[in-house]
mmCIF file of C-alpha atoms in Angstrom:
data_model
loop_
_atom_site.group_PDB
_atom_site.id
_atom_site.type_symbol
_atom_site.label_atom_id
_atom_site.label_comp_id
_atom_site.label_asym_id
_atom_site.label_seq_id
_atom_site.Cartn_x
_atom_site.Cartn_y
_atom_site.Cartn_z
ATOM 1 C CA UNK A 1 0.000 0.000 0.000
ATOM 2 C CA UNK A 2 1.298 3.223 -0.813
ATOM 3 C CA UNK A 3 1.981 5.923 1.804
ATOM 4 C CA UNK A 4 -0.115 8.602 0.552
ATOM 5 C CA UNK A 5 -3.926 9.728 1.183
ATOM 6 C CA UNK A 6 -6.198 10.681 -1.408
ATOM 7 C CA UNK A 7 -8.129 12.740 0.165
ATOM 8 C CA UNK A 8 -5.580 15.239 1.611
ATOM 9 C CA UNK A 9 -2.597 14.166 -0.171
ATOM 10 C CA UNK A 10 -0.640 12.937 2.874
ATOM 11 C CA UNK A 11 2.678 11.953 2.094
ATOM 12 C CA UNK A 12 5.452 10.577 3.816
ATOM 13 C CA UNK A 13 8.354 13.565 5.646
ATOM 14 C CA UNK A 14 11.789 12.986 5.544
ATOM 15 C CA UNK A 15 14.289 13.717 8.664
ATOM 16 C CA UNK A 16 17.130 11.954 10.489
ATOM 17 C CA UNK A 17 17.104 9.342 13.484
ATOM 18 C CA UNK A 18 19.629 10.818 15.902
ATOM 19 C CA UNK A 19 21.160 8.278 18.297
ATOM 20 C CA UNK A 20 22.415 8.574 21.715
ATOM 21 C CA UNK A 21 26.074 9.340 20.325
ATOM 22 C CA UNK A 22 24.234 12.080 17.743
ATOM 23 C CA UNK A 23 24.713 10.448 14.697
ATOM 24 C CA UNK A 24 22.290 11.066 12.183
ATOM 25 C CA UNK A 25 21.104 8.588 9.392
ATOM 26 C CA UNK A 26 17.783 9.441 7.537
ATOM 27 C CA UNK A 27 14.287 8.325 7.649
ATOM 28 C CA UNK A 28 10.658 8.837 7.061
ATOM 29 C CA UNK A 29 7.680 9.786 8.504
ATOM 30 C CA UNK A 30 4.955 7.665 7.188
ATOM 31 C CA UNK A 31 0.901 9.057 7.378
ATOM 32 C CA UNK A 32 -0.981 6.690 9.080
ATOM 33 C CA UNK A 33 -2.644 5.100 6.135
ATOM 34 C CA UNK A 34 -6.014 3.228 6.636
ATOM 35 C CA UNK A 35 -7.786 1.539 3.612
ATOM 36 C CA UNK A 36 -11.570 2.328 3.602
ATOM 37 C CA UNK A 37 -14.588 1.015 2.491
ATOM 38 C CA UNK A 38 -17.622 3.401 1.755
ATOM 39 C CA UNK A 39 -20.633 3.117 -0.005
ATOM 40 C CA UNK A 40 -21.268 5.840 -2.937
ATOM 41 C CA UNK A 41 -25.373 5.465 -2.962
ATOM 42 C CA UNK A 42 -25.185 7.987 -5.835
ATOM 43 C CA UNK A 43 -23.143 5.468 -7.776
ATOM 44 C CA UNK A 44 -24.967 2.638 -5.697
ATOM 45 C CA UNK A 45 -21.503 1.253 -5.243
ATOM 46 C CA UNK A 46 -18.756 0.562 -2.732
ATOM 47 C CA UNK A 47 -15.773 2.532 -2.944
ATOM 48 C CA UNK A 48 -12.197 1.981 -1.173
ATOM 49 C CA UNK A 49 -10.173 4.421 -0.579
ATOM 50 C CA UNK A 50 -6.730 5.078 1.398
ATOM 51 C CA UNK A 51 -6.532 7.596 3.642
ATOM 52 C CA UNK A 52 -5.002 9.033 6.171
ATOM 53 C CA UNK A 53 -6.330 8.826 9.851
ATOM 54 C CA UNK A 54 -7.094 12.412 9.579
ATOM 55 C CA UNK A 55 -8.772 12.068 6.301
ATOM 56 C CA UNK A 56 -11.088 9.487 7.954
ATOM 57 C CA UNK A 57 -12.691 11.769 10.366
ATOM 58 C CA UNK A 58 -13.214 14.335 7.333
ATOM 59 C CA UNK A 59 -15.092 11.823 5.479
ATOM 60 C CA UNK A 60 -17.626 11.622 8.958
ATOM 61 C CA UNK A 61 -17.572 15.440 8.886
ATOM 62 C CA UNK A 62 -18.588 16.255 5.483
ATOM 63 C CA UNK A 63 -20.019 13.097 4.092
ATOM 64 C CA UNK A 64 -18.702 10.527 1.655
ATOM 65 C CA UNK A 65 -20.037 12.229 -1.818
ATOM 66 C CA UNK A 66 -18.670 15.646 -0.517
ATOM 67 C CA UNK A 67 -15.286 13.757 0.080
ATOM 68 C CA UNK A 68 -15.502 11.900 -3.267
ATOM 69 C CA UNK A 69 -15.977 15.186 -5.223
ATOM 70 C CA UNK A 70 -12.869 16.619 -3.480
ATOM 71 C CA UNK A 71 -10.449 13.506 -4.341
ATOM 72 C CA UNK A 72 -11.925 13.656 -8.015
ATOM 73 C CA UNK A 73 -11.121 16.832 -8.461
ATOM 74 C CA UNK A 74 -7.321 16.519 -7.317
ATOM 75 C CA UNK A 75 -7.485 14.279 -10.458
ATOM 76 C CA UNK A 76 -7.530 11.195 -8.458
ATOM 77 C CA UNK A 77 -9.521 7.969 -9.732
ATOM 78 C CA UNK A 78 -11.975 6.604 -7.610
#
């Protein structure tokens, strides 16, 4: 699964572990990426989609058609 939402566009951040002796080798931050299943009644289908924790509690705020329009028109498929 990739690391990216398609609702918000979550990606994964880049930085550096520092150990106890203050050496620094790189990592990344990962979203926390959740795969989804919602049904579209306007399509009268079931749609999964990955998103973010975050993105989650957007779809309950504004509603899964709302939510759909938004990731369509970032040019995502759904």
């Amino acid at each position: 699964m990739s690391a990216h939402c398609q609702l918000t566009g979550a990606q994964p951040g880049f930085g550096n572990k520092i150990s106890h002796s203050h050496r620094r080798t790189s990592r990344r931050f990962d979203p926390n990426i959740q795969s989804k299943r919602y049904w579209l009644p306007s399509e009268r289908r079931y749609v999964r989609l990955t998103l973010s924790a975050k993105a989650v509690k957007t779809v309950d705020a504004i509603g899964i058609e709302a939510a759909v329009a938004r990731i369509r028109a970032r040019g995502v498929k759904v």
